[in-house]
mmCIF file of C-alpha atoms in Angstrom:
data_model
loop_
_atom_site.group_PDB
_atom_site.id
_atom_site.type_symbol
_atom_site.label_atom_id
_atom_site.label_comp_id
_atom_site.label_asym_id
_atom_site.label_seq_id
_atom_site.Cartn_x
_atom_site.Cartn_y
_atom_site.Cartn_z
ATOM 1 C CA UNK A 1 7.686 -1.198 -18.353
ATOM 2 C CA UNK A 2 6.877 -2.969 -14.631
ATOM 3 C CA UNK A 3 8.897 -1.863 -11.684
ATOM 4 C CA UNK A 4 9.794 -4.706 -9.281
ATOM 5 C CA UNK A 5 9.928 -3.042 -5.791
ATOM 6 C CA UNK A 6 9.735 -5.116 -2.941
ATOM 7 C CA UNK A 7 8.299 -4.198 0.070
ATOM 8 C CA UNK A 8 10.635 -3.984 3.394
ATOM 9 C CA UNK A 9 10.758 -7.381 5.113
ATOM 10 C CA UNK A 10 9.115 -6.195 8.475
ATOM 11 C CA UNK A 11 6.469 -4.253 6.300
ATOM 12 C CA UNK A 12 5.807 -7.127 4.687
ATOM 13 C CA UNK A 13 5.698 -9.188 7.938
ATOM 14 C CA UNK A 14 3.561 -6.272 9.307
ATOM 15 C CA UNK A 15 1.399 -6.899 6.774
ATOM 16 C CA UNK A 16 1.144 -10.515 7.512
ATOM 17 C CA UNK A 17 0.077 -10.000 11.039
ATOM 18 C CA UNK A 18 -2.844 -7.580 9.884
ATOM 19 C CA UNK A 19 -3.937 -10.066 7.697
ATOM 20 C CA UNK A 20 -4.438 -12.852 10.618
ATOM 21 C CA UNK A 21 -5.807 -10.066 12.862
ATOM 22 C CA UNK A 22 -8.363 -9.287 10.118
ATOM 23 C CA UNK A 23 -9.334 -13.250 9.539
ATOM 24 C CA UNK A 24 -9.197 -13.619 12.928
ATOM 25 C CA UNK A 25 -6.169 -15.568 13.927
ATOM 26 C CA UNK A 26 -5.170 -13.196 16.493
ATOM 27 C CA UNK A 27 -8.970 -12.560 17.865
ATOM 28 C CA UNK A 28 -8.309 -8.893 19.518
ATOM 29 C CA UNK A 29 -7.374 -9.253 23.606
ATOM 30 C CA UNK A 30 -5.214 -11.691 22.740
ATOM 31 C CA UNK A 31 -1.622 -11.844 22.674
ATOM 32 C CA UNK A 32 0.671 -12.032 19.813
ATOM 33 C CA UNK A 33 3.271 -14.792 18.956
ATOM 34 C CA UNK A 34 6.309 -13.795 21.097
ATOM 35 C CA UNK A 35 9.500 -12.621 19.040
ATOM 36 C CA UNK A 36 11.410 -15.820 19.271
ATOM 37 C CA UNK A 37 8.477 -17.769 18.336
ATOM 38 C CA UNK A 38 7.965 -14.651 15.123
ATOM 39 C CA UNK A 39 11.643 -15.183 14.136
ATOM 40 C CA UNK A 40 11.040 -19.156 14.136
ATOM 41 C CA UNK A 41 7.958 -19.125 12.342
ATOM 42 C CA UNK A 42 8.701 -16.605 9.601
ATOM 43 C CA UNK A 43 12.361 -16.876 9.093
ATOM 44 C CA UNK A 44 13.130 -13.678 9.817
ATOM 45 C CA UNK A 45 15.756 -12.000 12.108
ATOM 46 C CA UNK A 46 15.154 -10.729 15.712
ATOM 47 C CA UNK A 47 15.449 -6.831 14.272
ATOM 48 C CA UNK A 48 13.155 -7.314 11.799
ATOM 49 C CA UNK A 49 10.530 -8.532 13.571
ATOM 50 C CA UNK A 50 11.246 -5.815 16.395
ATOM 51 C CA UNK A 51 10.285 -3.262 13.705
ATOM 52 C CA UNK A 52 7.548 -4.930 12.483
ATOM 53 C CA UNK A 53 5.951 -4.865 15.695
ATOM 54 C CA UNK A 54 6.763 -1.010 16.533
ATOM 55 C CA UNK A 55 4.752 -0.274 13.314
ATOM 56 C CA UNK A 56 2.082 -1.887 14.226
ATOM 57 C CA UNK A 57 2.047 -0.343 17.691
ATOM 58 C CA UNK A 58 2.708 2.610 15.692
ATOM 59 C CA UNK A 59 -0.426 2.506 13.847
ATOM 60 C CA UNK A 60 -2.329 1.560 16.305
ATOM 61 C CA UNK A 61 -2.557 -2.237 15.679
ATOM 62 C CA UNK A 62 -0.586 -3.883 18.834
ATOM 63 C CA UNK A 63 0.104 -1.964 22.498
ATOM 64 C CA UNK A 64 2.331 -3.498 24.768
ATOM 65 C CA UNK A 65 0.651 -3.920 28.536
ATOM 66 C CA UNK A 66 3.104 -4.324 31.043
ATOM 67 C CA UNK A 67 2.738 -8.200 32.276
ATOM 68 C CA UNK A 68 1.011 -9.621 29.467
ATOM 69 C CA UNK A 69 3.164 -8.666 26.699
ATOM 70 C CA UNK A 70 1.896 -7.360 22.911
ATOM 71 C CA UNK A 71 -1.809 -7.481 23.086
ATOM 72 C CA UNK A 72 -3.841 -7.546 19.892
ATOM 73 C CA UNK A 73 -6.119 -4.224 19.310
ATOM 74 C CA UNK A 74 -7.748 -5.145 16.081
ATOM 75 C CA UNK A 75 -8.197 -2.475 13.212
ATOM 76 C CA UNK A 76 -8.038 0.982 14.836
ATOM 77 C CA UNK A 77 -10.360 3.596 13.683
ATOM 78 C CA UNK A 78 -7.607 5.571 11.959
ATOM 79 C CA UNK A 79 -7.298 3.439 9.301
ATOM 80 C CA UNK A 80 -11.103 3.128 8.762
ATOM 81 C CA UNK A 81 -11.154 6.694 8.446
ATOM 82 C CA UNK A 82 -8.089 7.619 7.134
ATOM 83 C CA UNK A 83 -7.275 10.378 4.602
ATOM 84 C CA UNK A 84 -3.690 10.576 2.527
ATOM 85 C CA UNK A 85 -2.292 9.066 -1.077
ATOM 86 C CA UNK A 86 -4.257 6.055 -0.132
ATOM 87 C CA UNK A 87 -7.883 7.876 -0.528
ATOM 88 C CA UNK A 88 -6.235 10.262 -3.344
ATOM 89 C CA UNK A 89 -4.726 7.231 -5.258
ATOM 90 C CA UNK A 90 -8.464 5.438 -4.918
ATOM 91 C CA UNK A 91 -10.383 8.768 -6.016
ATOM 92 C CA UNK A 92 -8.384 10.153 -8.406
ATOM 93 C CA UNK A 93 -10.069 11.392 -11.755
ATOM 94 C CA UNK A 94 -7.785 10.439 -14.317
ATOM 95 C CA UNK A 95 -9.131 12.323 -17.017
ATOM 96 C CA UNK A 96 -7.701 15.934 -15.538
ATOM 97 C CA UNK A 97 -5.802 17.798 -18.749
ATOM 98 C CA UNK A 98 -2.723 17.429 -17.124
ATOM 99 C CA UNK A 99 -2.157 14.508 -16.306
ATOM 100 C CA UNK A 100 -1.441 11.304 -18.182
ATOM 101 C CA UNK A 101 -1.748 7.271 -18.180
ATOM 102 C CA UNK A 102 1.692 6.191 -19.411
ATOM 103 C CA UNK A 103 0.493 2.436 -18.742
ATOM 104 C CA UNK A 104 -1.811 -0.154 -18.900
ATOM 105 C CA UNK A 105 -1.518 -4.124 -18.943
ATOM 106 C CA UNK A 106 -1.159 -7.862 -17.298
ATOM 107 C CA UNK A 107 2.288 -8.089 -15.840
ATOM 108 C CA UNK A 108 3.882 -10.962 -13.448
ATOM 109 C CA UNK A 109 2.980 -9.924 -10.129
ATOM 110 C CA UNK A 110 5.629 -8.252 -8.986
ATOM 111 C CA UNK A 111 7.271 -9.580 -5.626
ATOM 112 C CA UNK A 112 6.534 -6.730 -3.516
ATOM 113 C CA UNK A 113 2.766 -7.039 -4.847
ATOM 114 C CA UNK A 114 2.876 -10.531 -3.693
ATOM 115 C CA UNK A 115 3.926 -9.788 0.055
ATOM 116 C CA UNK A 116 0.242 -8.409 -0.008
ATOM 117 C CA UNK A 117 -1.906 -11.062 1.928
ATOM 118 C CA UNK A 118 -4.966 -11.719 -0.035
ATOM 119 C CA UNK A 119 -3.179 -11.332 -3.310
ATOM 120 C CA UNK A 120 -1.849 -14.697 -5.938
ATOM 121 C CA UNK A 121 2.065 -14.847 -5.292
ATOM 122 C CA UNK A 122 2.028 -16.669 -8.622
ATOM 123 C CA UNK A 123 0.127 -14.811 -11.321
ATOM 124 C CA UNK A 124 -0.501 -11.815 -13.205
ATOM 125 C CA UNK A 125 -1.921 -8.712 -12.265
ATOM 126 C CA UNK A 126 -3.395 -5.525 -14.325
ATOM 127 C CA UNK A 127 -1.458 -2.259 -13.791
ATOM 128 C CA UNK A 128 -2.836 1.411 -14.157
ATOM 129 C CA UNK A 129 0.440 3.195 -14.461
ATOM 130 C CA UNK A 130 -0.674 6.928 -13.846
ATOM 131 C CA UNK A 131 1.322 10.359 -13.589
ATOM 132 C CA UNK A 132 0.341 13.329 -12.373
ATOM 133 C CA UNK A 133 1.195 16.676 -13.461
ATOM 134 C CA UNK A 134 1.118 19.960 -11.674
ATOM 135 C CA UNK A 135 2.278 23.228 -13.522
ATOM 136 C CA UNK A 136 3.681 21.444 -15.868
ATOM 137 C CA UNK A 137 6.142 19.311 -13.622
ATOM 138 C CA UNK A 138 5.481 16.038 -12.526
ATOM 139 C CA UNK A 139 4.905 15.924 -9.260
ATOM 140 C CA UNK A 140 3.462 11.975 -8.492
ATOM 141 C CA UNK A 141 3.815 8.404 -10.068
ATOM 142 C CA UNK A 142 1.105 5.974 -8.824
ATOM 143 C CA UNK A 143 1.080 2.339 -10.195
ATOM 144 C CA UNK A 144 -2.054 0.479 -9.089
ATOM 145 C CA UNK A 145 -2.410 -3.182 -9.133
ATOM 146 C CA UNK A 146 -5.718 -5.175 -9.743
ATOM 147 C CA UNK A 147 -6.334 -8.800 -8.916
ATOM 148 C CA UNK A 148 -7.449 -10.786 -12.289
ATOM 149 C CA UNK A 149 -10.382 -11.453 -10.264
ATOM 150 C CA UNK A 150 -11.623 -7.687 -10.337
ATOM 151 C CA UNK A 151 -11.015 -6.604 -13.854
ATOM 152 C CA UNK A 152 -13.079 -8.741 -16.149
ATOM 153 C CA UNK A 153 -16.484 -6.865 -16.457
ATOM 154 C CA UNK A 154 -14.573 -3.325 -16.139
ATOM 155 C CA UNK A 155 -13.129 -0.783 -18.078
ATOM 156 C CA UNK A 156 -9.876 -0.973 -16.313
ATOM 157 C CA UNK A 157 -8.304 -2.402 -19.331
ATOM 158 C CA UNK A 158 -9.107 0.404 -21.203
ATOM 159 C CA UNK A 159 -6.081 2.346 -22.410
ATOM 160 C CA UNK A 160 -8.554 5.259 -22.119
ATOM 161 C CA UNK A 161 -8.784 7.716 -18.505
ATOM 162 C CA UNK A 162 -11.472 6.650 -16.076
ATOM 163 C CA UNK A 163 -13.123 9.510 -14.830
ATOM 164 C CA UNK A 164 -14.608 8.940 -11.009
ATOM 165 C CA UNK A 165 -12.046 6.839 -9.545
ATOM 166 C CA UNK A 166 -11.146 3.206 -9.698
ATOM 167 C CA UNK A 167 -12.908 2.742 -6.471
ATOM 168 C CA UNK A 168 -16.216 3.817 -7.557
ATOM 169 C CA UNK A 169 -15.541 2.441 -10.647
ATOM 170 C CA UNK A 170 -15.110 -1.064 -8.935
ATOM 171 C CA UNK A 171 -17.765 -0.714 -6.278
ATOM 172 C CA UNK A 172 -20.557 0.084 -9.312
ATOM 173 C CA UNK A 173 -19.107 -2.902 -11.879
ATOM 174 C CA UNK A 174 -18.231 -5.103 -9.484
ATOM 175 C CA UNK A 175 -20.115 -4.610 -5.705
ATOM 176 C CA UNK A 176 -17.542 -5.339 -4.292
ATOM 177 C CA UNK A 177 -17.129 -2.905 -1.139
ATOM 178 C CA UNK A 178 -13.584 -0.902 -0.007
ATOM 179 C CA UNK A 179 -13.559 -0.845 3.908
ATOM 180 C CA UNK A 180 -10.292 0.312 4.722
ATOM 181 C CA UNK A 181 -6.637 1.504 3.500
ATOM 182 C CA UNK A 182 -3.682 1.198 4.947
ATOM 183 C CA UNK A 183 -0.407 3.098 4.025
ATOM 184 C CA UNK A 184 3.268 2.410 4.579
ATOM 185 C CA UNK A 185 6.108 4.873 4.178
ATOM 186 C CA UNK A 186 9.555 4.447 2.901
ATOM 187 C CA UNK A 187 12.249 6.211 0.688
ATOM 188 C CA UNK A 188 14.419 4.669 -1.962
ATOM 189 C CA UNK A 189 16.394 5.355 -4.932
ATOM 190 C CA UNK A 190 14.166 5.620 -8.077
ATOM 191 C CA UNK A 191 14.107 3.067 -10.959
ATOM 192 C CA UNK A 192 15.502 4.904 -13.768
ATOM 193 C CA UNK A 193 12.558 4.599 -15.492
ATOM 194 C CA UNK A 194 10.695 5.969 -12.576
ATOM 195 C CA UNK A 195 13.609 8.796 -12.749
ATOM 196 C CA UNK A 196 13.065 9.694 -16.064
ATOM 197 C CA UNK A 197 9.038 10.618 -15.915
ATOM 198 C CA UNK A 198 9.304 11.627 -12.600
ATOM 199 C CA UNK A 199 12.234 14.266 -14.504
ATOM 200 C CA UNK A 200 14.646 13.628 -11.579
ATOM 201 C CA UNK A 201 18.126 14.140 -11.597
ATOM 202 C CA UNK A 202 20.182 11.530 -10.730
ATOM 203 C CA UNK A 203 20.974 11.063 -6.936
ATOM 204 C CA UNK A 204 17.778 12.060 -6.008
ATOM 205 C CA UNK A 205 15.427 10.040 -3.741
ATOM 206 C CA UNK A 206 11.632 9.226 -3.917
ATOM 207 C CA UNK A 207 9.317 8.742 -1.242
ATOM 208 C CA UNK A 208 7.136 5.853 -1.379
ATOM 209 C CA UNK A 209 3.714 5.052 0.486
ATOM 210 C CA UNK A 210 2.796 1.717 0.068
ATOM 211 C CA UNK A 211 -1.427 1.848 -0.293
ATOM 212 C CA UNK A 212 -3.642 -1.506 0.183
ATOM 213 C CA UNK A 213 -7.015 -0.906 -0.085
ATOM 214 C CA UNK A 214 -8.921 -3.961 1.263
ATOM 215 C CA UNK A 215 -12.734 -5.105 1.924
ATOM 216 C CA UNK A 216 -13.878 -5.917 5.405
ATOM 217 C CA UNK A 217 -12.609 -9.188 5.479
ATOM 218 C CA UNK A 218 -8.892 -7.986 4.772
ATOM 219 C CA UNK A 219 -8.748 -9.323 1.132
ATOM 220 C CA UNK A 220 -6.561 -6.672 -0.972
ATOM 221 C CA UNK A 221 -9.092 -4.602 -3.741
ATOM 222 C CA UNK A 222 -6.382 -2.706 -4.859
ATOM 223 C CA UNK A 223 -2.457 -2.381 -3.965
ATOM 224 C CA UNK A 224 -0.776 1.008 -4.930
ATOM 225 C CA UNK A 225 2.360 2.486 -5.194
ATOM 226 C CA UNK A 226 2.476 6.260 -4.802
ATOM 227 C CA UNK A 227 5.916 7.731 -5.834
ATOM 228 C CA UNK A 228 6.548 11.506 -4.756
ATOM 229 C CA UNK A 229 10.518 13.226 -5.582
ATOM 230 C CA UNK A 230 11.736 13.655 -2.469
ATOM 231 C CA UNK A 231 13.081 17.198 -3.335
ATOM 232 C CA UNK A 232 9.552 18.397 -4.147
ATOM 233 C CA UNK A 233 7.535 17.424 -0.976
ATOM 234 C CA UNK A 234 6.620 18.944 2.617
ATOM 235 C CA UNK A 235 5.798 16.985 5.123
ATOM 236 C CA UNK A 236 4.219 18.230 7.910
ATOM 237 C CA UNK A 237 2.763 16.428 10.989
ATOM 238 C CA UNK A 238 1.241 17.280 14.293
ATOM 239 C CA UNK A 239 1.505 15.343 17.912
ATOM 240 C CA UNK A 240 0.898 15.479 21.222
ATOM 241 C CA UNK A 241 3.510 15.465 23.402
ATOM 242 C CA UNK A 242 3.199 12.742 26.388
#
């Protein structure tokens, strides 16, 4: 079955704006569209794009300097380097015992796929539906999306494992060459197909982190989405404070 999950609206406008930093629209130094001119040009309300623009300071993306406004940084070194789902969902062996592909095939891409930049809005993709099993319980649901582009030439059609990753499985069939991931985080209500391998009872919430993994020029390699039960994760995280 495909799961239809779109993205947030100021993720997906967040995502937007990285792709014309990465092509170059918004050179870094420079300063980014104001929000009246954002809401104007993408249709979207004054809140949204507010949010879209604190992630992207967030990550490291945008910094506000006081008399200039939100100044372009360009891709920040944490996401070059960055290690979570994105890097696990990229390297992950899928021939482990305990685990198991529940899915493989061309679906419609679905719409929050299509938010991606450097994806077709109107075509079909190949998923890799994969779930991952620890003790016995599953613990992770990742569904990874391929551009057409990518797959002819592979074994990613295969309803067989790949052991070594789809990244090095791409980089060695294809040369084609992942630069960077980025990850977004949100929490929603499962599918109940999601619910029922995922073995959650009903009422409880899943985390999701939203994984592109793009080449140097920004164009998407792979888009995943990593599902984790909410009642079976610890989060931890460590700042500085200012």
């Amino acid at each position: 079955m495909a799961y239809e999950v779109e993205a947030p609206k100021y993720v997906r406008l967040a995502q937007t704006i990285q792709q014309r930093i990465e092509d170059g629209t918004y050179p870094p130094g420079t300063r980014v569209p104001s929000e009246n001119q954002l809401v104007r040009a993408f249709g979207m309300s004054r809140p949204t794009v507010v949010r879209a623009l604190e992630l992207m300071k967030r990550d490291g993306w945008l910094e506000s300097r006081q008399g200039f406004g939100t100044i372009v940084c360009g891709r920040p070194a944490v996401v070059e380097h960055k290690d979570g789902r994105g890097s696990e969902a990229l390297a992950r062996d899928e021939t482990q015992a305990s685990d198991r592909l529940v899915e493989v095939g061309q679906v419609p891409v679905p719409a929050w796929v299509a938010s991606v930049p450097g994806l077709p809005k109107r075509a079909e993709v190949l998923v890799r539906r994969f779930l991952v099993v620890e003790d016995g319980e599953p613990v992770e649901l990742v569904s990874s999306y391929f551009p057409a582009s990518l797959v002819d030439g592979t074994e990613l059609r295969s309803t067989e494992p790949l052991s070594g990753g789809t990244r090095a499985h791409l980089e060695a069939r294809k040369k084609v060459r992942f630069d960077h991931v980025t990850e977004w985080v949100s929490a929603r209500l499962p599918e109940p197909g999601e619910a029922e391998l995922l073995e959650l009872p009903d009422g409880v919430p899943v985390l999701c982190v939203l994984v592109v993994a793009s080449d140097a020029v920004g164009q998407a390699l792979q888009v995943s989405d990593v599902l984790l039960p909410a009642d079976r994760q610890e989060l931890e995280d460590t700042y500085r404070l200012g």
